[in-house]
PDB file of C-alpha atoms in Angstrom:
ATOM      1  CA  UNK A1174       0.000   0.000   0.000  1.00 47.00           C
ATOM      2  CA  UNK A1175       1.263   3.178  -1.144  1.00 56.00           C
ATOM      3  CA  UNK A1176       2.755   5.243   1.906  1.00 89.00           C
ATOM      4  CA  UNK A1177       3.125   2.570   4.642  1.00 93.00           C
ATOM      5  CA  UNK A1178       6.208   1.188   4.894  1.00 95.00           C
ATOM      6  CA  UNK A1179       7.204  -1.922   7.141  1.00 96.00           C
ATOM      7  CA  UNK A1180      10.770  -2.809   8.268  1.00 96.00           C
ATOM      8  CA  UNK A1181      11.322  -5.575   8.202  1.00 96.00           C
ATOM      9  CA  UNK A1182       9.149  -7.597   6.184  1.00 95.00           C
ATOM     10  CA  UNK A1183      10.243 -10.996   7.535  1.00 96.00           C
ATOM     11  CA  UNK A1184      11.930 -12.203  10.884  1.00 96.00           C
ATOM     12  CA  UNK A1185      13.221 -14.860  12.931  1.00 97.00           C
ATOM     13  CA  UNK A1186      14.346 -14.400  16.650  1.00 97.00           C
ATOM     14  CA  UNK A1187      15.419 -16.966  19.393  1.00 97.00           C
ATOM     15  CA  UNK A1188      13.505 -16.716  22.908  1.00 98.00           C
ATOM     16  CA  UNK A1189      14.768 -14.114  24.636  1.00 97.00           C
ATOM     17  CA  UNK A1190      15.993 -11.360  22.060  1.00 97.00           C
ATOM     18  CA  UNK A1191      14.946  -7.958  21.417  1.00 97.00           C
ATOM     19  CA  UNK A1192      14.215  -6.481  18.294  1.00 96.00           C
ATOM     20  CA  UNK A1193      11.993  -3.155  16.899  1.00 97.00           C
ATOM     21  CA  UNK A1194       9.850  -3.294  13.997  1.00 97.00           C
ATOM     22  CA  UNK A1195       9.811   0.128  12.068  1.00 97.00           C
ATOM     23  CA  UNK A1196       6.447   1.313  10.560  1.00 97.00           C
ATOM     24  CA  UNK A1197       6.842   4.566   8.529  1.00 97.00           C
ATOM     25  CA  UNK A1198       4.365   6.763   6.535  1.00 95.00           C
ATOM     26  CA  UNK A1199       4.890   9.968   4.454  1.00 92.00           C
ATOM     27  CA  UNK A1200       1.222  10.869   4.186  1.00 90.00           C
ATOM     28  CA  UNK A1201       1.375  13.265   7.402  1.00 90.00           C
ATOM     29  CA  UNK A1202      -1.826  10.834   9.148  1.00 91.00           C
ATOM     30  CA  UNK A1203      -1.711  11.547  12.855  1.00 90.00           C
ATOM     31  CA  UNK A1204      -3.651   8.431  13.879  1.00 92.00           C
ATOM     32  CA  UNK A1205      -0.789   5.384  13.844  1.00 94.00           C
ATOM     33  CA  UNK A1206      -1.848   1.830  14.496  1.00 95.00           C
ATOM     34  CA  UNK A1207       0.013  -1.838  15.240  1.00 97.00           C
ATOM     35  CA  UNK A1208      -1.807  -4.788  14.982  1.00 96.00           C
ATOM     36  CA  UNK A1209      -1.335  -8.711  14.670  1.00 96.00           C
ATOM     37  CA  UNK A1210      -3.073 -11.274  12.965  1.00 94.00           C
ATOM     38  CA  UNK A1211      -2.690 -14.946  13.988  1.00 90.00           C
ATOM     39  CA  UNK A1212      -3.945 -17.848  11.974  1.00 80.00           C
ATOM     40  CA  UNK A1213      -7.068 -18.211  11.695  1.00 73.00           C
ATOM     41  CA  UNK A1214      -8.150 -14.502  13.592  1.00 74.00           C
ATOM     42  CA  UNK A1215      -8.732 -11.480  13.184  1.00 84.00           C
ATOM     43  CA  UNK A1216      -6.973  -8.093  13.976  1.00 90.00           C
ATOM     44  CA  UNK A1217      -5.887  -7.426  17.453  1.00 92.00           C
ATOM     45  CA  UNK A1218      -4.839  -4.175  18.295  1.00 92.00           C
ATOM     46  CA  UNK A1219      -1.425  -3.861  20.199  1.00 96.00           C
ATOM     47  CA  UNK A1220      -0.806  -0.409  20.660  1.00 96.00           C
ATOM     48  CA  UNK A1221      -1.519   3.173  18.975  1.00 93.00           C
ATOM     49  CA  UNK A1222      -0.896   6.690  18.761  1.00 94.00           C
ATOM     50  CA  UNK A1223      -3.247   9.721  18.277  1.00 90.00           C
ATOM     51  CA  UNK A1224      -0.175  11.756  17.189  1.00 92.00           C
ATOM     52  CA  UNK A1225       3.288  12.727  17.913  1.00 95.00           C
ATOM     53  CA  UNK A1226       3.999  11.982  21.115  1.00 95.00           C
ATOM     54  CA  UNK A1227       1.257  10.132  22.517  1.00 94.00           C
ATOM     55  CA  UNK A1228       1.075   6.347  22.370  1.00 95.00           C
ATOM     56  CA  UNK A1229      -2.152   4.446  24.114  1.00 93.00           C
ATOM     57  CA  UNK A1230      -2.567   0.583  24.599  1.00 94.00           C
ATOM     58  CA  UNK A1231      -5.156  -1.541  22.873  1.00 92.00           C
ATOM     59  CA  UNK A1232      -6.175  -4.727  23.528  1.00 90.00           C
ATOM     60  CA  UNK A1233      -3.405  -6.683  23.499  1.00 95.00           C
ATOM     61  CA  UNK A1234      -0.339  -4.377  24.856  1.00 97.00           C
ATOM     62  CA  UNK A1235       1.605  -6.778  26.832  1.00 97.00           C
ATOM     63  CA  UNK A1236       5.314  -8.274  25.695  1.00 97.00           C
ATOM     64  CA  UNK A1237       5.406  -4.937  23.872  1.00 98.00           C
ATOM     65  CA  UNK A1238       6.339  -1.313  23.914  1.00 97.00           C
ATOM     66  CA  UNK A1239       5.957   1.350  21.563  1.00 98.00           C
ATOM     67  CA  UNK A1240       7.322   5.045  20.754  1.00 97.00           C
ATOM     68  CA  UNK A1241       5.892   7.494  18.148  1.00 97.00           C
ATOM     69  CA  UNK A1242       8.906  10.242  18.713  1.00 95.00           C
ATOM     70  CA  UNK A1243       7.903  11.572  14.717  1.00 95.00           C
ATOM     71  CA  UNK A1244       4.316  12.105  13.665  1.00 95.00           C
ATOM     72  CA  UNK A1245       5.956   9.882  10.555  1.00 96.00           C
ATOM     73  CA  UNK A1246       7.224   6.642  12.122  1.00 97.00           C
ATOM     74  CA  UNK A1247       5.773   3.990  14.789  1.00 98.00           C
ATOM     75  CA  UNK A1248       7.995   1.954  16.642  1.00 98.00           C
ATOM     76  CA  UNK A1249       6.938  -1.300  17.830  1.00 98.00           C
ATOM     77  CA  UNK A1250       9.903  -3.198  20.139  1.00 98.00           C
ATOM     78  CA  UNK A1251       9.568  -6.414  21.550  1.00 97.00           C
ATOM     79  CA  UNK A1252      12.261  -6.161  24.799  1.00 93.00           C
ATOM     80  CA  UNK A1253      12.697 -10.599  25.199  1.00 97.00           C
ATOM     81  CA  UNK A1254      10.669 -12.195  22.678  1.00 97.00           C
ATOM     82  CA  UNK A1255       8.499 -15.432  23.379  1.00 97.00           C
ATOM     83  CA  UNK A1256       7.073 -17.826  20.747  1.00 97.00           C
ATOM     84  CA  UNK A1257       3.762 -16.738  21.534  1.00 96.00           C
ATOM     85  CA  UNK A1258       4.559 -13.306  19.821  1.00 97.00           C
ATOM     86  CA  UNK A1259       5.347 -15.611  17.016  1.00 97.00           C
ATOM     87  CA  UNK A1260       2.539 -13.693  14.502  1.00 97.00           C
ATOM     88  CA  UNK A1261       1.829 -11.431  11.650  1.00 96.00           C
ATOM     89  CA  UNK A1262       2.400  -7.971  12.387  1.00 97.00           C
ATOM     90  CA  UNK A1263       1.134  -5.075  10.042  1.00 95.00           C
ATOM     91  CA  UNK A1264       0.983  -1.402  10.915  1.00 96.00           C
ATOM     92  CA  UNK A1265      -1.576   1.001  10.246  1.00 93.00           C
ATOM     93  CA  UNK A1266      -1.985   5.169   9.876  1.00 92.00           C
ATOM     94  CA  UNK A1267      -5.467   6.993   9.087  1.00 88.00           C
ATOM     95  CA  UNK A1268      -5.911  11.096   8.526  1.00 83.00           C
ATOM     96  CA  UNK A1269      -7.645  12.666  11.154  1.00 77.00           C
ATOM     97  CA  UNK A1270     -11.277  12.350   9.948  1.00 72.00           C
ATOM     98  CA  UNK A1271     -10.779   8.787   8.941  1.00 69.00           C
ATOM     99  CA  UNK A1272     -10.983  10.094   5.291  1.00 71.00           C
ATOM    100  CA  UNK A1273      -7.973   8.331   4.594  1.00 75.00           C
ATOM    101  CA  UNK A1274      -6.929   4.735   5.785  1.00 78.00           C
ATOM    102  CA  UNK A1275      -3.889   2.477   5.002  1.00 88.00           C
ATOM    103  CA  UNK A1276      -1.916  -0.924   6.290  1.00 90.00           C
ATOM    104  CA  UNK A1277       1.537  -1.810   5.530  1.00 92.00           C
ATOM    105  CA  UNK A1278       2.422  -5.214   3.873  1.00 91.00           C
ATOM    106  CA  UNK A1279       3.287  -6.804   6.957  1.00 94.00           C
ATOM    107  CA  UNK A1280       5.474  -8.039   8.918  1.00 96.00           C
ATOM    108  CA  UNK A1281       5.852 -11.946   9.972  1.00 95.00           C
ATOM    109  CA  UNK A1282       8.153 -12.637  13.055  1.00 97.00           C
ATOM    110  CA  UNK A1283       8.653 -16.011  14.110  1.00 97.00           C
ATOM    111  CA  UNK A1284      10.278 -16.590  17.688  1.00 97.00           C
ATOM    112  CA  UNK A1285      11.691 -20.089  18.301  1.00 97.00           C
TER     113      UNK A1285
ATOM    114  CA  UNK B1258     -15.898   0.536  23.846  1.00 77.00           C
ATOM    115  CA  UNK B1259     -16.494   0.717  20.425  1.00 84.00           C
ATOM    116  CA  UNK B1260     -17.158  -2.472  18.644  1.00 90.00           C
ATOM    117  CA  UNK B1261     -17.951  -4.057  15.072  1.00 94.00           C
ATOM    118  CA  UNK B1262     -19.686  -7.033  14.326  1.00 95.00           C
ATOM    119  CA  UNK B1263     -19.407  -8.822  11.609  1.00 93.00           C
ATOM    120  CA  UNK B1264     -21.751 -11.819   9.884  1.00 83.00           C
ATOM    121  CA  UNK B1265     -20.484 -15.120  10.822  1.00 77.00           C
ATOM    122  CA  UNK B1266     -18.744 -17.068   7.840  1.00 81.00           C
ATOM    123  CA  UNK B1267     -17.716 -18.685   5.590  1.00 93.00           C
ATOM    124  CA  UNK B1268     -19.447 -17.301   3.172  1.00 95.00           C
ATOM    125  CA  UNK B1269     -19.755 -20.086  -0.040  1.00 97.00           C
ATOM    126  CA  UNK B1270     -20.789 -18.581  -3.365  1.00 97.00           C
ATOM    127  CA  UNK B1271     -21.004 -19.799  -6.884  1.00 97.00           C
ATOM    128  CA  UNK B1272     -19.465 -16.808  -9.469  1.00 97.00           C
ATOM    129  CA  UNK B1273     -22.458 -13.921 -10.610  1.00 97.00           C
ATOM    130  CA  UNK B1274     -24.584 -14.933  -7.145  1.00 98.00           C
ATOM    131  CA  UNK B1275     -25.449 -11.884  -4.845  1.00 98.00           C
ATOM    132  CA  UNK B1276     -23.238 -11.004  -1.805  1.00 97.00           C
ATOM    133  CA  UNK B1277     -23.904  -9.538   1.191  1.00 97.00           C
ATOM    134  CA  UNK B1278     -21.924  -9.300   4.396  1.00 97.00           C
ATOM    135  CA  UNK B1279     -23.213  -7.778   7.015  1.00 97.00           C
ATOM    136  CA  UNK B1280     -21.588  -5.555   9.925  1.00 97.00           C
ATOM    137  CA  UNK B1281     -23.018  -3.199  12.840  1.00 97.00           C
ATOM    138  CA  UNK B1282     -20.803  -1.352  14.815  1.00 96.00           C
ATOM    139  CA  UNK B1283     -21.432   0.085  18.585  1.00 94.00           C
ATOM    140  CA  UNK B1284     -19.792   3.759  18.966  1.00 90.00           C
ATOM    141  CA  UNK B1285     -20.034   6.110  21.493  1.00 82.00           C
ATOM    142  CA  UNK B1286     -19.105   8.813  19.011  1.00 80.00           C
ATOM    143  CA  UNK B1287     -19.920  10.018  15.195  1.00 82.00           C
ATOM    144  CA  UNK B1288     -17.393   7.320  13.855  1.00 90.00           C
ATOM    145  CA  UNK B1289     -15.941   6.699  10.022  1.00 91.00           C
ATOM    146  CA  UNK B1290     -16.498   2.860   8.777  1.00 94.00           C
ATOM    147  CA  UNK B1291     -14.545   0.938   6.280  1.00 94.00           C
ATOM    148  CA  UNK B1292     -14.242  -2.137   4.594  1.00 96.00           C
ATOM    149  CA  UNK B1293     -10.895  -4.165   4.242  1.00 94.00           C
ATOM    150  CA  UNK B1294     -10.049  -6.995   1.673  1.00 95.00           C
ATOM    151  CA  UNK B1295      -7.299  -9.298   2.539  1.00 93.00           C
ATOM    152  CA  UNK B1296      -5.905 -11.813  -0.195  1.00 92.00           C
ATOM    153  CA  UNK B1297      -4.651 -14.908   0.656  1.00 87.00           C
ATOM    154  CA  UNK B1298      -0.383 -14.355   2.006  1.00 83.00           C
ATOM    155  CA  UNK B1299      -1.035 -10.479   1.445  1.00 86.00           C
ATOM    156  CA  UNK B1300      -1.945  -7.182   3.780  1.00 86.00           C
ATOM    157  CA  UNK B1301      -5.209  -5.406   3.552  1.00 89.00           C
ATOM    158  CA  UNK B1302      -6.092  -2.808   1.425  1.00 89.00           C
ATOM    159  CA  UNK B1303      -8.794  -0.354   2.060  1.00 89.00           C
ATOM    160  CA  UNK B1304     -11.934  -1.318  -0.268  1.00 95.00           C
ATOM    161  CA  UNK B1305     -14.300   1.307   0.784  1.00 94.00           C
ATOM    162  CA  UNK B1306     -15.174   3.518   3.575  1.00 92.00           C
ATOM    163  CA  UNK B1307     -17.690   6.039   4.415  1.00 93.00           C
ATOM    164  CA  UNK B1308     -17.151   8.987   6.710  1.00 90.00           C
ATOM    165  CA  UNK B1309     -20.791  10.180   7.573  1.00 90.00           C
ATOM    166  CA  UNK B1310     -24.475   8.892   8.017  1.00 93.00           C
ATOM    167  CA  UNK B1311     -26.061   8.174   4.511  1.00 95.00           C
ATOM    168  CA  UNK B1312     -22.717   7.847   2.682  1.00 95.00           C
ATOM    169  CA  UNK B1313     -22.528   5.410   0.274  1.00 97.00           C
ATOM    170  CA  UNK B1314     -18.766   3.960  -0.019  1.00 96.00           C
ATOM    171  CA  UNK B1315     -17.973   2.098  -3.444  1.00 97.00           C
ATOM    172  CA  UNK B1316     -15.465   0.574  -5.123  1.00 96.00           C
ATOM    173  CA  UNK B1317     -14.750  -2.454  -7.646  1.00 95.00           C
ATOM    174  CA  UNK B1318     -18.638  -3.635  -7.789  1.00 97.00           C
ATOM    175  CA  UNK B1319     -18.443  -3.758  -4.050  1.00 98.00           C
ATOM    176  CA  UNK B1320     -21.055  -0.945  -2.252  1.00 98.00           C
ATOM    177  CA  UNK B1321     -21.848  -0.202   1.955  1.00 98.00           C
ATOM    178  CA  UNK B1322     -23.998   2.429   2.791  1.00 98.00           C
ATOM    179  CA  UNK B1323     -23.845   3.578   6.456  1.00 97.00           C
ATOM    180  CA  UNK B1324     -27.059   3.360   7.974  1.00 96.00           C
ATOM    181  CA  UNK B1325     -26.507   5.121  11.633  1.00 94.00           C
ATOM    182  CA  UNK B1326     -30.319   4.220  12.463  1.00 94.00           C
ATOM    183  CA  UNK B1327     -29.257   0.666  12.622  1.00 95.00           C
ATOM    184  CA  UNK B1328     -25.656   1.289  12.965  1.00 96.00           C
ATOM    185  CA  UNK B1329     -24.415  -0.737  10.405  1.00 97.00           C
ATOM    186  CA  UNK B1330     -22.417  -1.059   6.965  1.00 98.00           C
ATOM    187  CA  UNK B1331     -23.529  -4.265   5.166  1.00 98.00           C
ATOM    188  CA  UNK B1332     -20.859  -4.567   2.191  1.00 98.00           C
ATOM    189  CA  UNK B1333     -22.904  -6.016  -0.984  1.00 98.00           C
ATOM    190  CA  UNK B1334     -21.596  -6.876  -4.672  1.00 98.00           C
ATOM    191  CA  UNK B1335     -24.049  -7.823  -7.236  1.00 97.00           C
ATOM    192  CA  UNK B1336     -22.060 -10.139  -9.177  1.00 96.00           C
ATOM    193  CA  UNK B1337     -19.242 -12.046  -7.416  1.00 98.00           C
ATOM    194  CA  UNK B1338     -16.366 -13.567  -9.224  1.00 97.00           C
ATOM    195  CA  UNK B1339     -13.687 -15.910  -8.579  1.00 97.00           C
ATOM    196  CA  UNK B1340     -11.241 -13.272  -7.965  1.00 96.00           C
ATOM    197  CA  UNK B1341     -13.204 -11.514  -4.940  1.00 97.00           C
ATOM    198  CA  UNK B1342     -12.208 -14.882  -3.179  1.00 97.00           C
ATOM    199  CA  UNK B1343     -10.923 -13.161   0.235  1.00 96.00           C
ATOM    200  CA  UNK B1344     -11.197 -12.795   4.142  1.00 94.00           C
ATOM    201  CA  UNK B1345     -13.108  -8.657   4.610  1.00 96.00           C
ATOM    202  CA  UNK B1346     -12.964  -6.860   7.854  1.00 95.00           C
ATOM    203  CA  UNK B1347     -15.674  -4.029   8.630  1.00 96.00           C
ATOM    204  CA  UNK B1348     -13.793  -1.135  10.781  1.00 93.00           C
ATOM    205  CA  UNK B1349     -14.463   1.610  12.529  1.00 92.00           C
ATOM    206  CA  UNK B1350     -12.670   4.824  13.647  1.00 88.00           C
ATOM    207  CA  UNK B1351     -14.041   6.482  16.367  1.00 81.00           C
ATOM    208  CA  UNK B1352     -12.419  10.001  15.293  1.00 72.00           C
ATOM    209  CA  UNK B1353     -12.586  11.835  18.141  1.00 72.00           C
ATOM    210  CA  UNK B1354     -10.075   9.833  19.883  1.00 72.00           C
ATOM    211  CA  UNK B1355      -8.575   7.326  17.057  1.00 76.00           C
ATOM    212  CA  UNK B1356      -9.112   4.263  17.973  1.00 80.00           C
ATOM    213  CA  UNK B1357      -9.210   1.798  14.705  1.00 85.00           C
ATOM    214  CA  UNK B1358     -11.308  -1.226  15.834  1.00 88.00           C
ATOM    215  CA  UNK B1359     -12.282  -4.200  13.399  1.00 91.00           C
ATOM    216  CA  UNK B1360     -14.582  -6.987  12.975  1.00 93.00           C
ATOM    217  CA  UNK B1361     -13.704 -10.784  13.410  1.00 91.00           C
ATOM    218  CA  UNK B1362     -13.479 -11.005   9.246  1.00 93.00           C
ATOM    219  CA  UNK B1363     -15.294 -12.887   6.843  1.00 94.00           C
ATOM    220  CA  UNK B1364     -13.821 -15.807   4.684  1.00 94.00           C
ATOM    221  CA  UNK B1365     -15.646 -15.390   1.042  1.00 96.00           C
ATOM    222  CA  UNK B1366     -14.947 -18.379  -1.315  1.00 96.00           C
ATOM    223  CA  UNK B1367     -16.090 -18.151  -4.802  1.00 97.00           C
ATOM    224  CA  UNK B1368     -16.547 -20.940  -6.928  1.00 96.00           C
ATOM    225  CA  UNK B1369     -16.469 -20.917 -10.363  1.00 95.00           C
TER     226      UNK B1369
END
């Protein structure tokens, strides 16, 4: 999807290690979204962030932090993975307004 | 909290039959709706989306109309084909405060 960009796109960890997944748009949205999709479900909303600054927890939050220090990118870090965060992630960023809605291609992580 | 609904699947259809999927959301606010398409190993993309009561969203055959009397968004195509084969989320954005919540998806499989 045009202006969403996900870093990286594919991933393997061991238990234990850290790592930061990198979601960046150039579209100026304020509202910035991470997700993950497991086989078989739906969306389930880690974290997000209402603009520069401010980061909130959805429904899902734990195992992972989150910074949004420019309106433009959306950090997602896992501190000491576990395969249970073994997922799909994809990242998200809507105008103000919802007028304007896009996902990045995803990322999959797999933690062994 | 907000919340979206969405018809339970899967949904079976032979190509050229009608489709409808329905979805009803629960907002507190005035909140933007969208459909999402996701394709089997690939992200979602934003099929449609309507901002306001009465709006009609529309896009590759597909049509919702949000109905805020009954609060809901019921994505319809008059003429599936093989190609619309797919999982699609409803969504909501509750714009006042950002928060991007989806449906559980619906599998669609089209046969020819």
């Amino acid at each position: 999807n045009a202006g969403v960009t996900q870093t990286p796109k594919f991933r393997v960890l061991k238990t234990g290690q850290s790592m930061t997944l990198l979601c960046a748009q150039d579209m100026n949205h304020e509202y910035m979204y991470w997700y993950r999709q497991d086989p078989g479900m739906g969306l389930r909303l880690i974290h997000y962030s209402v603009g520069e600054g401010t980061t909130a927890k959805g429904e899902v939050p734990d195992g992972y932090n989150v910074s949004r220090l420019k309106k433009q990118n959306f950090l997602l870090g896992l501190e000491s993975a576990a395969p249970s965060q073994t997922s799909v992630y994809f990242c998200a960023s809507i105008l103000t307004g919802g007028t304007e809605a896009f996902f990045g291609q995803g990322t999959r992580l797999t933690v062994v | 909290g907000d919340s979206v609904t969405q018809m339970e699947g899967p949904v079976t259809l032979s190509e050229e039959a009608f489709l409808t999927i329905n979805c009803t959301y629960t907002a507190t606010g005035y909140p933007s709706l969208f459909w999402y398409v996701q394709y089997p190993g690939e992200g979602l993309q934003l099929l449609l989306k309507a901002t306001k009561a009465d709006d009609k969203g529309s896009n590759k055959g597909f049509e919702a109309t949000y109905r805020k009397e009954t609060t809901s968004f019921h994505l319809e195509k008059g003429s599936v084909q093989v190609s619309d084969s797919a999982v699609y989320f409803c969504a909501l954005v509750e714009t006042s405060y950002g928060k991007l919540t989806f449906g559980q998806g619906t599998i669609l499989t089209v046969h020819p």
